[in-house]
Amino acid sequence: MAPSVLLSCGYLIACVSCIMNIEKWGVDLHFNTCFILVLGIMFFGVGELISRAFFHDFNIHSNEMSQTRRIEVPISFVLIFSAFNLVVMVLYYREIISIAGGMLATFNETMNEYRQAYAYTDVRVSTILVQLTKISKGSAYAFLYVFMNNVFVEDGLKKSRRSVENIKYLLPTIIFLLQTFLKGGRLNLIMMLVAALFLGYFQWHRKVGWNCKFSGKFFKHLIIIFAIFIIVFYYTKEFVGRQNTDTLIDYITTYFGGSFQLLDQYMNESFHTNYGLESFPGILQSLYKLGLYNDYIHKSLEFRFTPTGIYLGNIYTGIRRFYNDFGYIGVVFMQFLYGFLFGGVYTHIKKFRTMNCKRVFIVTAYDTMLFAVITQAMEDHFWIDIGLGYILELLIFYICIKIIFEWKIDSEFVLKRHTWKN
């Protein structure tokens, strides 16, 4: 789960997917494409290594960790946040129908129309609704932490029984996940899976210490989970407005590996210096909303076809944005900083012997961002989202965690605050 390992795994998956389509796409990667990919991966790793040395990374034994305890959240809180997330989902559905110009012949066509309008026109979702979805997201990940903590904490019970007893805590999380499908994308499905895996990894190490290693059985389970994810990912494409008739293998390898081929075409066809227009659209959008920037910048890039005439989309790996804006120096600097930031937070989290709301917030904020490291082989989802909206999202995350972990409703239905520590 080290950031550089996850980044390498993401690029390996993309590489294998590209190799499987060499003849179909007419793949013939040039030296400069291979060089910039290796350069980006290498300097991410260098950044992480330096951050580990800077923050003094070390392995903690189990006898140095605190005793983990079950987290009890009032069922009323579970129901309140579940109802809130359900209301937000209904409001989002109405907004989608409005943006799409009404319900079309099929739901798939409606979602596709909404996706195109949202990505490439000035149509925007209601600002109030956007903020409400941030509350939904904060509660979803807070309850995911509660669930994963409780599943790992009790040794005396069977795993299946532990999961069933705590399944109620996943209700707000599941509703939020359904809510994100209505936005026309499945990125949150990847985000949630990566977050759950990291939380399981974190909670397991809290029990046994950070000096223990996983067995081969763990990796078998990981492969099974990945296979299930691939199937779910494929069969939800129509629900989110994807109009594609490819087989499962073709669809998945195109999704994960098309970025290599498109990056090669971009690198060897054109080069446009925009000085931050591609790397930091989130910041520029924030400035636009404040009236400090004249143009609204879209995050989406141009679409391309392969030399053989096959449509691959508009993903070029996250490295393309840095190269486009700042050249090779930008790739080196941005990847180094990227690795240093994630490596530093990862090292900091490994030192947690006890947990409180502040530390749960750090772990939760980190695991929601971790998917960006794995998916950089397809697109950058870290730097492009940094802006005022992301800062506000983190603030709402913290408030949700404080409410869920530090507030209780007593027998007289009075809201009371207490200090939480685990």
Coordinates of C-alpha atoms in Angstrom, one line a residue:
M1 CA 0.0 0.0 0.0
A2 CA 3.0 2.3 -0.2
P3 CA 2.1 5.1 -2.8
S4 CA 5.0 4.3 -5.2
V5 CA 3.9 0.6 -5.2
L6 CA 0.3 1.6 -6.0
L7 CA 1.5 4.0 -8.7
S8 CA 3.6 1.2 -10.3
C9 CA 0.7 -1.3 -10.1
G10 CA -1.5 1.2 -11.9
Y11 CA 1.0 1.7 -14.7
L12 CA 1.6 -2.0 -14.9
I13 CA -2.1 -2.7 -15.4
A14 CA -2.2 0.1 -18.1
C15 CA 0.9 -1.4 -19.8
V16 CA -0.5 -4.9 -19.9
S17 CA -3.9 -3.6 -21.2
C18 CA -2.0 -1.7 -24.0
I19 CA 0.1 -4.8 -24.9
M20 CA -3.1 -6.8 -25.3
N21 CA -4.2 -4.4 -28.1
I22 CA -1.0 -3.8 -30.0
E23 CA -2.3 -5.1 -33.3
K24 CA -5.8 -3.8 -32.9
W25 CA -4.8 -0.2 -32.1
G26 CA -1.6 -0.2 -34.2
V27 CA 0.6 0.5 -31.1
D28 CA 4.2 1.5 -31.8
L29 CA 5.3 3.5 -28.8
H30 CA 8.1 5.9 -29.5
F31 CA 11.2 6.4 -27.3
N32 CA 10.1 9.8 -26.0
T33 CA 6.8 8.3 -24.7
C34 CA 8.5 5.4 -22.9
F35 CA 11.1 7.8 -21.5
I36 CA 8.6 10.2 -20.1
L37 CA 6.6 7.4 -18.5
V38 CA 9.7 6.0 -16.8
L39 CA 10.8 9.5 -15.8
G40 CA 7.4 10.2 -14.1
I41 CA 7.3 6.9 -12.2
M42 CA 10.9 7.2 -11.1
F43 CA 10.6 10.7 -9.7
F44 CA 7.4 9.9 -7.9
G45 CA 9.4 7.1 -6.1
V46 CA 12.3 9.4 -5.4
G47 CA 9.9 11.9 -3.8
E48 CA 8.4 9.2 -1.6
L49 CA 11.8 7.9 -0.5
I50 CA 13.0 11.3 0.5
S51 CA 9.8 12.0 2.4
R52 CA 10.2 8.7 4.3
A53 CA 13.8 9.7 5.2
F54 CA 12.6 13.2 6.2
F55 CA 9.7 12.0 8.4
H56 CA 11.8 9.1 9.8
D57 CA 9.8 6.1 8.6
F58 CA 10.0 2.9 10.8
N59 CA 8.0 -0.2 11.6
I60 CA 6.0 -0.4 14.8
H61 CA 5.5 -3.7 16.6
S62 CA 2.1 -4.8 17.9
N63 CA 3.0 -4.3 21.5
E64 CA 3.6 -0.6 20.8
M65 CA 0.1 -0.1 19.4
S66 CA -2.9 0.8 21.5
Q67 CA -5.7 -1.7 22.0
T68 CA -8.4 -1.1 19.3
R69 CA -12.0 -0.9 20.4
R70 CA -15.4 -1.2 18.7
I71 CA -16.9 2.1 17.6
E72 CA -20.6 2.5 18.5
V73 CA -22.6 5.1 16.5
P74 CA -26.2 5.7 17.4
I75 CA -28.6 4.1 15.0
S76 CA -30.4 7.4 14.8
F77 CA -27.3 8.9 13.2
V78 CA -27.2 6.1 10.7
L79 CA -30.8 6.7 9.7
I80 CA -30.5 10.5 9.6
F81 CA -27.5 10.4 7.3
S82 CA -29.0 7.7 5.2
A83 CA -32.2 9.7 4.7
F84 CA -30.1 12.8 3.9
N85 CA -28.1 11.0 1.3
L86 CA -31.3 9.6 -0.2
V87 CA -32.8 13.1 -0.5
V88 CA -29.7 14.4 -2.1
M89 CA -29.8 11.5 -4.6
V90 CA -33.4 12.3 -5.6
L91 CA -32.5 16.0 -6.0
Y92 CA -29.5 15.1 -8.2
Y93 CA -31.7 12.9 -10.3
R94 CA -34.1 15.8 -10.9
E95 CA -31.1 18.0 -11.8
I96 CA -29.9 15.5 -14.3
I97 CA -33.3 15.3 -16.1
S98 CA -33.3 19.1 -16.3
I99 CA -29.8 19.4 -17.7
A100 CA -30.5 16.6 -20.2
G101 CA -33.6 18.5 -21.4
G102 CA -36.0 15.9 -20.1
M103 CA -36.2 12.2 -19.9
L104 CA -35.2 10.7 -23.3
A105 CA -36.1 7.4 -24.8
T106 CA -33.9 5.4 -22.4
F107 CA -32.1 6.2 -19.2
N108 CA -28.8 5.5 -20.9
E109 CA -29.4 8.2 -23.5
T110 CA -30.5 10.6 -20.8
M111 CA -27.3 10.0 -18.9
N112 CA -25.1 10.4 -22.0
E113 CA -26.8 13.7 -22.8
Y114 CA -26.2 14.9 -19.3
R115 CA -22.5 13.8 -19.3
Q116 CA -21.8 15.6 -22.6
A117 CA -23.6 18.8 -21.5
Y118 CA -21.8 18.8 -18.1
A119 CA -18.3 18.1 -19.6
Y120 CA -18.3 20.4 -22.6
T121 CA -20.7 23.2 -22.1
D122 CA -21.2 25.9 -19.4
V123 CA -24.1 24.0 -17.9
R124 CA -23.5 23.5 -14.1
V125 CA -25.3 21.6 -11.3
S126 CA -26.8 23.8 -8.6
T127 CA -24.2 25.1 -6.2
I128 CA -26.3 24.2 -3.2
L129 CA -26.7 20.6 -4.4
V130 CA -22.9 20.4 -5.0
Q131 CA -22.3 21.3 -1.4
L132 CA -24.9 18.8 -0.2
T133 CA -23.1 16.0 -2.0
K134 CA -20.0 16.9 -0.1
I135 CA -21.9 16.2 3.1
S136 CA -23.0 12.9 1.7
K137 CA -19.5 12.0 0.8
G138 CA -18.1 13.0 4.2
S139 CA -20.7 10.8 6.0
A140 CA -20.2 7.9 3.6
Y141 CA -16.4 7.7 4.3
A142 CA -16.8 8.3 8.0
F143 CA -19.2 5.3 8.3
L144 CA -16.9 3.3 6.1
Y145 CA -14.2 3.8 8.6
V146 CA -16.5 2.8 11.4
F147 CA -17.4 -0.4 9.6
M148 CA -13.8 -1.4 8.8
N149 CA -12.7 -0.7 12.4
N150 CA -15.4 -2.8 13.9
V151 CA -14.9 -5.7 11.5
F152 CA -11.2 -6.0 12.5
V153 CA -11.5 -5.2 16.2
E154 CA -13.1 -8.2 17.7
D155 CA -11.2 -11.5 17.7
G156 CA -13.7 -13.6 19.5
L157 CA -16.4 -13.5 16.8
K158 CA -16.4 -15.1 13.4
K159 CA -15.7 -12.7 10.5
S160 CA -19.1 -13.3 8.9
R161 CA -20.9 -12.5 12.2
R162 CA -18.8 -9.3 12.7
S163 CA -19.6 -8.1 9.2
V164 CA -23.4 -8.8 9.6
E165 CA -23.5 -7.0 12.9
N166 CA -21.9 -3.9 11.4
I167 CA -23.5 -3.9 8.0
K168 CA -25.9 -1.1 9.1
Y169 CA -23.0 1.3 9.1
L170 CA -22.6 0.8 5.4
L171 CA -26.1 2.1 4.6
P172 CA -25.1 5.8 4.1
T173 CA -22.1 4.6 2.1
I174 CA -24.1 2.5 -0.3
I175 CA -26.6 5.3 -0.9
F176 CA -23.8 7.7 -1.6
L177 CA -22.3 5.2 -4.1
L178 CA -25.7 5.0 -5.9
Q179 CA -25.8 8.7 -5.8
T180 CA -22.5 9.0 -7.6
F181 CA -23.6 6.7 -10.4
L182 CA -26.2 9.4 -11.2
K183 CA -23.4 11.9 -11.9
G184 CA -22.5 9.8 -15.0
G185 CA -19.2 8.3 -13.8
R186 CA -17.8 5.4 -11.9
L187 CA -14.7 7.0 -10.5
N188 CA -16.2 7.0 -7.0
L189 CA -16.6 3.2 -7.3
I190 CA -12.8 3.0 -7.8
M191 CA -12.3 5.5 -5.0
M192 CA -14.5 3.6 -2.6
L193 CA -12.8 0.2 -3.4
V194 CA -9.3 1.7 -2.9
A195 CA -10.4 3.4 0.3
A196 CA -11.9 0.2 1.7
L197 CA -8.8 -1.8 0.9
F198 CA -6.5 0.8 2.6
L199 CA -8.7 1.0 5.7
G200 CA -8.6 -2.8 6.0
Y201 CA -4.8 -2.7 5.5
F202 CA -4.6 0.1 8.2
Q203 CA -6.9 -1.6 10.7
W204 CA -5.0 -4.9 10.3
H205 CA -1.7 -3.3 11.0
R206 CA -3.2 -1.5 14.0
K207 CA -3.8 -4.9 15.5
V208 CA -0.6 -6.7 14.5
G209 CA 1.9 -3.9 14.1
W210 CA 3.5 -2.4 11.0
N211 CA 6.4 -5.0 11.0
C212 CA 4.1 -7.8 9.9
K213 CA 3.7 -8.8 6.2
F214 CA 0.7 -10.2 4.3
S215 CA 0.4 -13.8 3.4
G216 CA -0.2 -15.3 -0.1
K217 CA -3.9 -15.8 1.0
F218 CA -4.3 -12.1 1.1
F219 CA -3.2 -11.7 -2.5
K220 CA -5.6 -14.4 -3.6
H221 CA -8.4 -12.5 -2.0
L222 CA -7.2 -9.3 -3.6
I223 CA -7.3 -10.9 -7.1
I224 CA -10.9 -12.1 -6.4
I225 CA -11.9 -8.6 -5.3
F226 CA -10.3 -7.1 -8.4
A227 CA -12.1 -9.6 -10.7
I228 CA -15.5 -8.8 -9.1
F229 CA -14.8 -5.1 -9.4
I230 CA -14.0 -5.5 -13.1
I231 CA -17.3 -7.3 -13.7
V232 CA -19.3 -4.7 -11.8
F233 CA -17.5 -1.9 -13.5
Y234 CA -18.3 -3.3 -16.9
Y235 CA -22.0 -4.0 -16.4
T236 CA -22.7 -0.5 -14.9
K237 CA -21.5 1.3 -18.0
E238 CA -25.0 1.7 -19.5
F239 CA -26.3 3.0 -16.2
V240 CA -23.9 5.9 -16.3
G241 CA -24.5 6.8 -19.9
R242 CA -21.7 4.9 -21.6
Q243 CA -22.8 3.9 -25.1
N244 CA -20.3 1.1 -25.9
T245 CA -20.9 -2.4 -27.3
D246 CA -17.3 -3.8 -26.7
T247 CA -16.8 -7.1 -25.0
L248 CA -15.7 -7.1 -21.3
I249 CA -12.0 -7.7 -22.2
D250 CA -12.0 -5.0 -24.9
Y251 CA -13.8 -2.5 -22.8
I252 CA -11.6 -2.9 -19.7
T253 CA -8.3 -2.9 -21.6
T254 CA -9.4 0.1 -23.5
Y255 CA -10.4 1.9 -20.3
F256 CA -7.1 1.1 -18.5
G257 CA -4.6 0.9 -21.4
G258 CA -5.8 3.4 -24.0
S259 CA -3.9 6.2 -22.2
F260 CA -0.5 4.8 -23.3
Q261 CA -1.5 4.9 -27.0
L262 CA -3.1 8.3 -26.8
L263 CA -0.1 9.7 -24.9
D264 CA 2.2 8.4 -27.7
Q265 CA 0.0 10.0 -30.4
Y266 CA 0.0 13.3 -28.5
M267 CA 3.7 13.3 -27.8
N268 CA 4.6 12.8 -31.4
E269 CA 1.9 14.9 -33.1
S270 CA 1.8 18.2 -31.2
F271 CA 3.0 20.2 -28.2
H272 CA 1.2 23.1 -26.8
T273 CA 2.4 25.1 -23.8
N274 CA -0.5 26.4 -21.7
Y275 CA 1.3 27.1 -18.4
G276 CA -1.1 25.5 -16.0
L277 CA -4.3 25.4 -18.0
E278 CA -4.3 21.6 -18.1
S279 CA -2.5 20.8 -14.8
F280 CA -4.6 23.1 -12.5
P281 CA -8.1 23.5 -13.9
G282 CA -9.6 23.2 -10.4
I283 CA -7.6 26.3 -9.2
L284 CA -8.5 28.2 -12.4
Q285 CA -12.2 27.3 -12.0
S286 CA -12.1 28.6 -8.4
L287 CA -10.6 31.9 -9.6
Y288 CA -13.3 32.1 -12.3
K289 CA -16.0 31.8 -9.7
L290 CA -14.4 34.5 -7.6
G291 CA -14.2 36.8 -10.7
L292 CA -10.4 36.7 -10.8
Y293 CA -10.1 34.8 -14.1
N294 CA -12.0 35.5 -17.3
D295 CA -12.4 32.0 -18.9
Y296 CA -14.0 28.8 -17.5
I297 CA -11.5 26.0 -17.9
H298 CA -12.9 22.5 -18.6
K299 CA -10.9 19.6 -17.2
S300 CA -11.7 17.3 -20.1
L301 CA -9.1 16.9 -22.9
E302 CA -9.6 16.3 -26.6
F303 CA -10.8 13.0 -28.0
R304 CA -8.7 10.9 -30.3
F305 CA -8.8 7.8 -32.5
T306 CA -6.0 5.2 -33.0
P307 CA -4.1 5.0 -36.3
T308 CA -6.4 2.0 -37.1
G309 CA -9.5 4.1 -36.7
I310 CA -10.6 2.9 -33.2
Y311 CA -12.0 5.5 -30.8
L312 CA -10.1 5.5 -27.5
G313 CA -11.5 8.5 -25.7
N314 CA -9.6 11.3 -24.1
I315 CA -7.3 9.9 -21.4
Y316 CA -3.5 10.4 -21.8
T317 CA -2.1 9.5 -18.3
G318 CA -1.7 12.3 -15.8
I319 CA 1.8 12.9 -17.0
R320 CA 0.5 14.5 -20.3
R321 CA -0.8 17.5 -18.4
F322 CA 2.5 18.2 -16.7
Y323 CA 4.4 17.8 -19.9
N324 CA 2.0 19.9 -21.9
D325 CA 2.2 22.8 -19.4
F326 CA 5.8 22.7 -18.2
G327 CA 7.8 20.2 -20.3
Y328 CA 10.1 17.6 -18.9
I329 CA 11.1 19.8 -16.0
G330 CA 7.4 20.0 -15.0
V331 CA 7.1 16.2 -15.1
V332 CA 10.1 15.8 -12.8
F333 CA 9.0 18.5 -10.4
M334 CA 5.3 17.6 -10.2
Q335 CA 5.9 13.9 -9.8
F336 CA 8.6 14.4 -7.2
L337 CA 6.2 16.7 -5.2
Y338 CA 3.4 14.2 -5.7
G339 CA 5.4 11.3 -4.3
F340 CA 6.8 13.5 -1.4
L341 CA 3.3 14.6 -0.3
F342 CA 1.7 11.1 -0.4
G343 CA 4.8 9.4 1.1
G344 CA 4.9 12.0 3.9
V345 CA 1.2 11.4 4.8
Y346 CA 1.6 7.6 4.6
T347 CA 4.6 7.7 6.9
H348 CA 2.8 10.0 9.3
I349 CA -0.2 7.6 9.4
K350 CA 2.0 4.6 10.2
K351 CA 3.1 6.3 13.4
F352 CA -0.5 6.5 14.8
R353 CA -0.6 4.5 18.0
T354 CA -3.9 5.9 19.2
M355 CA -6.8 7.3 17.2
N356 CA -8.9 10.5 17.7
C357 CA -11.1 12.5 15.4
K358 CA -8.2 14.5 14.0
R359 CA -6.3 11.3 13.1
V360 CA -9.4 9.6 11.7
F361 CA -9.8 12.7 9.5
I362 CA -6.2 12.4 8.2
V363 CA -6.7 8.7 7.4
T364 CA -10.0 9.3 5.8
A365 CA -8.8 12.3 3.7
Y366 CA -5.8 10.2 2.6
D367 CA -7.7 7.1 1.6
T368 CA -10.2 9.2 -0.5
M369 CA -7.2 10.6 -2.4
L370 CA -5.3 7.3 -2.8
F371 CA -7.2 6.2 -5.8
A372 CA -5.6 9.2 -7.7
V373 CA -2.2 7.5 -7.4
I374 CA -3.4 4.2 -8.9
T375 CA -5.3 5.8 -11.7
Q376 CA -2.6 8.3 -12.7
A377 CA -1.8 5.8 -15.5
M378 CA -5.1 6.8 -17.0
E379 CA -5.7 10.4 -15.8
D380 CA -4.6 12.8 -13.1
H381 CA -7.3 13.1 -10.4
F382 CA -5.3 14.9 -7.7
W383 CA -3.8 18.1 -9.1
I384 CA -6.8 18.9 -11.4
D385 CA -9.2 18.8 -8.5
I386 CA -7.3 21.0 -6.1
G387 CA -9.3 24.3 -5.6
L388 CA -11.6 26.0 -3.2
G389 CA -14.2 23.3 -3.6
Y390 CA -11.7 20.6 -2.5
I391 CA -10.7 22.7 0.6
L392 CA -14.4 23.1 1.5
E393 CA -14.9 19.3 1.0
L394 CA -12.1 18.6 3.5
L395 CA -13.7 21.0 6.0
I396 CA -17.0 19.2 5.6
F397 CA -15.3 15.9 6.0
Y398 CA -13.9 17.0 9.3
I399 CA -17.2 18.3 10.6
C400 CA -19.0 15.0 9.6
I401 CA -16.4 13.0 11.4
K402 CA -16.7 15.2 14.6
I403 CA -20.5 14.8 14.6
I404 CA -20.5 11.0 14.0
F405 CA -17.7 10.2 16.4
E406 CA -18.1 12.7 19.2
W407 CA -21.9 13.3 19.5
K408 CA -24.4 10.9 21.0
I409 CA -28.2 11.0 21.6
D410 CA -29.0 9.9 25.2
S411 CA -32.2 8.1 26.3
E412 CA -34.0 11.4 26.7
F413 CA -33.2 12.3 23.1
V414 CA -30.7 15.0 24.1
L415 CA -27.7 15.6 22.0
K416 CA -24.5 15.3 24.0
R417 CA -20.8 15.7 23.1
H418 CA -18.0 13.6 24.4
T419 CA -14.3 13.2 23.6
W420 CA -13.7 10.2 21.4
K421 CA -10.4 8.2 21.5
N422 CA -9.5 4.7 20.3

